[in-house]
XYZ file of C-alpha atoms in Angstrom:
307
model
C 0.000 0.000 0.000
C 1.284 3.473 -0.914
C 1.223 5.668 2.183
C 1.857 8.951 0.394
C 1.515 9.898 -3.266
C 4.331 12.132 -4.484
C 3.728 14.668 -7.235
C 6.372 14.740 -9.997
C 8.039 17.929 -11.321
C 6.009 18.008 -14.533
C 2.305 18.831 -14.476
C 0.206 17.072 -17.120
C -3.475 17.269 -18.047
C -5.306 14.347 -16.482
C -2.516 13.542 -14.018
C -3.395 10.372 -12.096
C -2.353 11.482 -8.607
C -5.689 10.530 -7.037
C -5.799 7.175 -8.829
C -2.341 5.954 -7.871
C -3.575 4.079 -4.800
C -6.253 2.140 -6.699
C -3.873 1.391 -9.555
C -1.204 0.172 -7.134
C -3.638 -2.324 -5.622
C -4.674 -3.759 -8.971
C -1.344 -4.227 -10.755
C 1.044 -7.176 -10.875
C 4.651 -6.194 -10.225
C 7.498 -7.809 -8.330
C 11.271 -7.499 -8.401
C 11.468 -9.437 -11.678
C 8.835 -7.379 -13.504
C 9.778 -4.649 -15.947
C 7.221 -1.842 -15.705
C 6.411 -0.254 -19.090
C 4.708 3.105 -19.558
C 4.251 3.861 -23.278
C 2.624 7.229 -22.408
C 4.756 8.555 -19.584
C 3.336 12.066 -19.320
C 4.186 13.163 -15.784
C 5.066 9.592 -14.821
C 3.149 9.935 -11.553
C 1.984 6.300 -11.471
C 5.264 4.536 -12.150
C 7.329 7.019 -10.166
C 5.157 6.312 -7.114
C 4.943 2.551 -7.547
C 8.733 2.698 -7.961
C 9.375 -0.760 -9.469
C 12.934 -2.003 -9.536
C 13.060 -1.924 -13.344
C 11.058 0.301 -15.657
C 10.873 1.787 -19.131
C 9.172 5.180 -19.268
C 8.452 6.277 -22.826
C 6.692 9.140 -24.558
C 6.645 10.729 -28.007
C 7.177 14.137 -26.392
C 10.982 14.502 -26.404
C 10.952 17.409 -23.937
C 9.416 15.385 -21.116
C 11.896 12.567 -21.702
C 14.846 14.950 -21.917
C 13.981 16.590 -18.599
C 13.845 13.259 -16.768
C 17.015 12.019 -18.440
C 18.785 15.222 -17.414
C 17.728 14.710 -13.804
C 18.763 11.063 -13.953
C 22.213 11.925 -15.325
C 22.732 14.756 -12.824
C 22.919 17.421 -15.519
C 19.909 18.976 -13.793
C 19.615 18.800 -10.009
C 17.614 20.421 -7.245
C 20.158 23.206 -6.776
C 20.138 24.097 -10.483
C 16.334 24.066 -10.558
C 16.085 26.390 -7.567
C 18.617 28.827 -8.990
C 16.913 28.854 -12.396
C 13.332 29.257 -11.164
C 14.259 31.931 -8.637
C 16.072 33.945 -11.320
C 13.438 33.567 -14.028
C 10.619 33.916 -11.508
C 11.981 37.294 -10.423
C 12.069 38.434 -14.057
C 8.518 37.185 -14.534
C 7.400 39.239 -11.559
C 9.104 42.314 -13.011
C 8.136 41.953 -16.665
C 4.959 39.837 -16.398
C 3.746 38.285 -19.661
C 6.593 39.794 -21.691
C 9.042 37.499 -19.921
C 6.776 34.458 -20.229
C 6.612 34.845 -24.009
C 10.347 35.489 -24.130
C 10.932 32.146 -22.405
C 8.394 30.442 -24.681
C 10.164 31.744 -27.797
C 13.521 30.732 -26.370
C 12.285 27.231 -25.598
C 10.854 26.792 -29.092
C 14.286 27.644 -30.505
C 16.643 25.985 -28.012
C 14.468 23.331 -26.272
C 16.122 23.818 -22.887
C 14.442 21.421 -20.402
C 14.591 24.074 -17.672
C 12.633 26.458 -19.898
C 10.146 23.642 -20.431
C 9.745 23.251 -16.672
C 9.264 27.013 -16.287
C 6.585 27.099 -19.005
C 4.805 24.061 -17.617
C 4.486 25.752 -14.221
C 3.535 29.240 -15.411
C 1.374 28.687 -18.492
C -2.428 28.707 -18.594
C -3.816 25.899 -16.401
C -0.560 23.961 -16.505
C -1.299 22.615 -19.964
C 1.217 21.056 -22.349
C 0.185 21.730 -25.917
C 2.045 22.041 -29.202
C 0.950 23.293 -32.616
C 1.385 21.417 -35.901
C 4.957 22.669 -36.122
C 5.681 21.208 -32.663
C 5.976 24.653 -31.099
C 4.784 25.074 -27.528
C 1.794 27.415 -27.847
C 0.023 27.561 -24.473
C -0.661 31.178 -23.439
C 0.498 32.824 -20.237
C -1.255 31.948 -16.969
C -1.242 35.594 -15.778
C 0.363 34.902 -12.414
C 3.462 37.132 -12.242
C 4.206 35.977 -8.687
C 3.901 32.341 -9.674
C 7.396 31.404 -8.526
C 7.091 32.495 -4.920
C 9.607 30.959 -2.539
C 7.252 28.241 -1.268
C 6.250 27.187 -4.774
C 9.850 26.998 -5.960
C 10.711 24.910 -2.899
C 7.881 22.516 -3.722
C 9.227 21.939 -7.240
C 12.785 21.649 -5.933
C 11.711 18.949 -3.472
C 9.996 17.056 -6.280
C 13.267 17.026 -8.222
C 15.236 16.136 -5.087
C 13.071 13.079 -4.485
C 13.853 11.801 -7.991
C 17.549 12.319 -7.329
C 17.317 9.978 -4.335
C 15.336 7.328 -6.243
C 17.279 7.105 -9.516
C 20.492 5.543 -8.129
C 18.483 2.668 -6.625
C 16.531 1.837 -9.778
C 17.127 0.463 -13.246
C 14.947 2.968 -15.099
C 15.125 4.029 -18.720
C 13.479 7.087 -20.286
C 12.902 6.762 -24.024
C 11.396 8.979 -26.690
C 9.602 6.486 -28.902
C 6.191 5.356 -30.096
C 3.813 3.323 -27.971
C 4.062 0.494 -30.517
C 7.845 0.210 -30.038
C 7.497 0.354 -26.260
C 4.799 -2.319 -26.105
C 6.812 -4.604 -28.383
C 9.642 -4.609 -25.851
C 7.492 -6.098 -23.078
C 7.635 -9.832 -22.355
C 5.194 -12.187 -20.685
C 6.783 -11.447 -17.306
C 6.312 -7.677 -17.628
C 3.521 -5.212 -16.950
C 2.303 -2.404 -19.222
C 0.482 0.608 -17.844
C -1.067 2.865 -20.487
C -2.403 6.355 -19.903
C -3.011 7.540 -23.474
C -4.761 10.781 -24.402
C -8.418 10.287 -23.619
C -10.201 9.687 -26.897
C -13.012 12.147 -27.439
C -11.488 14.570 -24.920
C -7.781 15.314 -25.379
C -7.133 16.885 -28.768
C -4.026 18.864 -27.784
C -1.588 16.026 -27.181
C 1.926 16.274 -28.599
C 0.687 13.996 -31.370
C -2.955 13.907 -32.390
C -5.097 11.091 -31.011
C -8.147 9.618 -32.673
C -10.093 6.388 -33.122
C -7.498 4.971 -35.502
C -4.769 5.328 -32.899
C -7.018 3.957 -30.163
C -7.546 0.816 -32.279
C -3.802 0.594 -32.972
C -3.166 0.745 -29.228
C -5.783 -1.926 -28.570
C -4.263 -4.225 -31.190
C -0.729 -3.711 -29.846
C -1.771 -4.469 -26.272
C -3.804 -7.535 -27.188
C -0.902 -8.841 -29.286
C 1.461 -8.489 -26.330
C 1.886 -11.371 -23.920
C 2.301 -8.994 -20.986
C -0.414 -8.064 -18.521
C -1.687 -4.564 -19.148
C -3.795 -1.866 -17.567
C -5.200 1.117 -19.441
C -6.610 4.315 -17.956
C -9.487 5.990 -19.741
C -12.667 7.892 -18.974
C -16.098 6.293 -18.811
C -18.494 9.180 -18.360
C -19.115 12.614 -16.938
C -22.304 14.617 -16.532
C -22.232 15.561 -20.210
C -21.605 12.310 -22.059
C -20.337 8.745 -22.057
C -17.297 7.141 -23.663
C -18.818 4.637 -26.084
C -15.384 3.454 -27.215
C -15.158 1.298 -24.094
C -17.897 -0.943 -25.494
C -16.845 -0.795 -29.131
C -13.060 -1.051 -28.880
C -12.193 -2.427 -25.455
C -14.844 -5.133 -25.034
C -13.439 -8.237 -23.393
C -11.393 -6.354 -20.800
C -12.016 -6.271 -17.082
C -13.034 -2.834 -15.830
C -12.560 -0.956 -12.555
C -14.155 2.421 -11.861
C -13.363 5.370 -9.635
C -14.688 8.919 -9.654
C -12.049 11.566 -10.196
C -12.079 15.364 -10.363
C -10.006 17.235 -12.929
C -8.789 20.711 -12.057
C -6.727 21.116 -15.215
C -8.348 21.965 -18.520
C -8.727 24.768 -21.017
C -12.499 24.887 -20.665
C -14.610 25.065 -17.534
C -16.770 22.152 -18.715
C -13.656 19.951 -18.735
C -12.932 20.710 -15.065
C -15.583 18.530 -13.481
C -15.899 15.156 -11.841
C -15.521 12.189 -14.145
C -15.908 8.449 -13.803
C -12.522 6.932 -14.578
C -12.149 3.428 -15.946
C -9.192 1.084 -15.585
C -9.229 -1.618 -18.272
C -7.212 -4.821 -17.848
C -6.567 -8.050 -19.726
C -6.550 -10.036 -16.468
C -8.976 -10.674 -13.652
C -8.325 -8.082 -10.914
C -9.851 -10.472 -8.378
C -6.443 -12.155 -8.291
C -4.645 -8.875 -7.557
C -3.872 -7.368 -4.147
C -7.132 -5.437 -3.988
C -9.376 -8.409 -4.701
C -11.633 -7.773 -1.669
C -11.734 -3.983 -1.927
C -13.143 -3.135 -5.324
C -16.084 -3.500 -7.606
C -15.258 -4.580 -11.135
C -16.843 -6.182 -14.134
C -15.792 -7.987 -17.273
C -16.916 -6.233 -20.431
C -18.795 -8.336 -22.943
C -16.745 -9.698 -25.812
C -19.582 -8.749 -28.111
C -22.157 -5.981 -28.208
C -25.805 -6.604 -27.520
C -28.308 -5.635 -30.185
C -29.521 -2.870 -27.884
C -26.034 -1.392 -27.625
C -25.407 -1.747 -31.350
C -28.567 0.209 -32.095
C -27.708 2.858 -29.516
C -24.273 3.322 -31.058
C -25.716 3.457 -34.566
């Protein structure tokens, strides 16, 4: 059981901080398991479960570069504090002019420290790129964003990683989810947190039904156990792809509230779904959760409802 969930240095839309405990109780990992995350994002799940061996992958090279820089020692807590205090002071003096200066500089030089600065001072902590792979999130209009306490919080998040990395065999790779999934063996575990289909349209790469099917096919072709995070419903609509694409999986649910999002309607409670290719009744949380196995086929009623 995880006693405390630690927040990583990078803030990502849909971060799974509040789901880490449930996920930890439903996964299969031991000292011989290699943990695979094809969609690392913030890495909050794997970084908290802290398996002995892991491969964290993402198509966003800037996330991967930041973590690799921390792992190698090129970036450390002292460097982060010095950088954020300096740039934070300039932000307080120059306001949005300095934010856009840093954004332009990052889009030219791709400095991971600039990326961290933008991630923590942009609008709603979003990470979004245009078709030319330029970071394009507007300013969050908080000139005093990097107050001493906030900088210390980020510094401590980096410091925790510094203490973990020497004890672990972790790799951070910039590659496709297909390549990452292909690496996993029967003894390994794959945790997927892809962009939520029908909701996230601002991912580093676009995400649509075609990619959701490609992910499904890759996971089902793998011999490894897998778990996938997705959304089931909110007060506005339901995710019908669970029935059409992911039928046959086991499903766990938990309500979750999202504070991050460009639109107010996207910052509401949502029913999360964890989809697995194994029976969670055999996992550590077998007596603590309600789950169901999705039908391998659709009923006529559901087919008609889905058109």
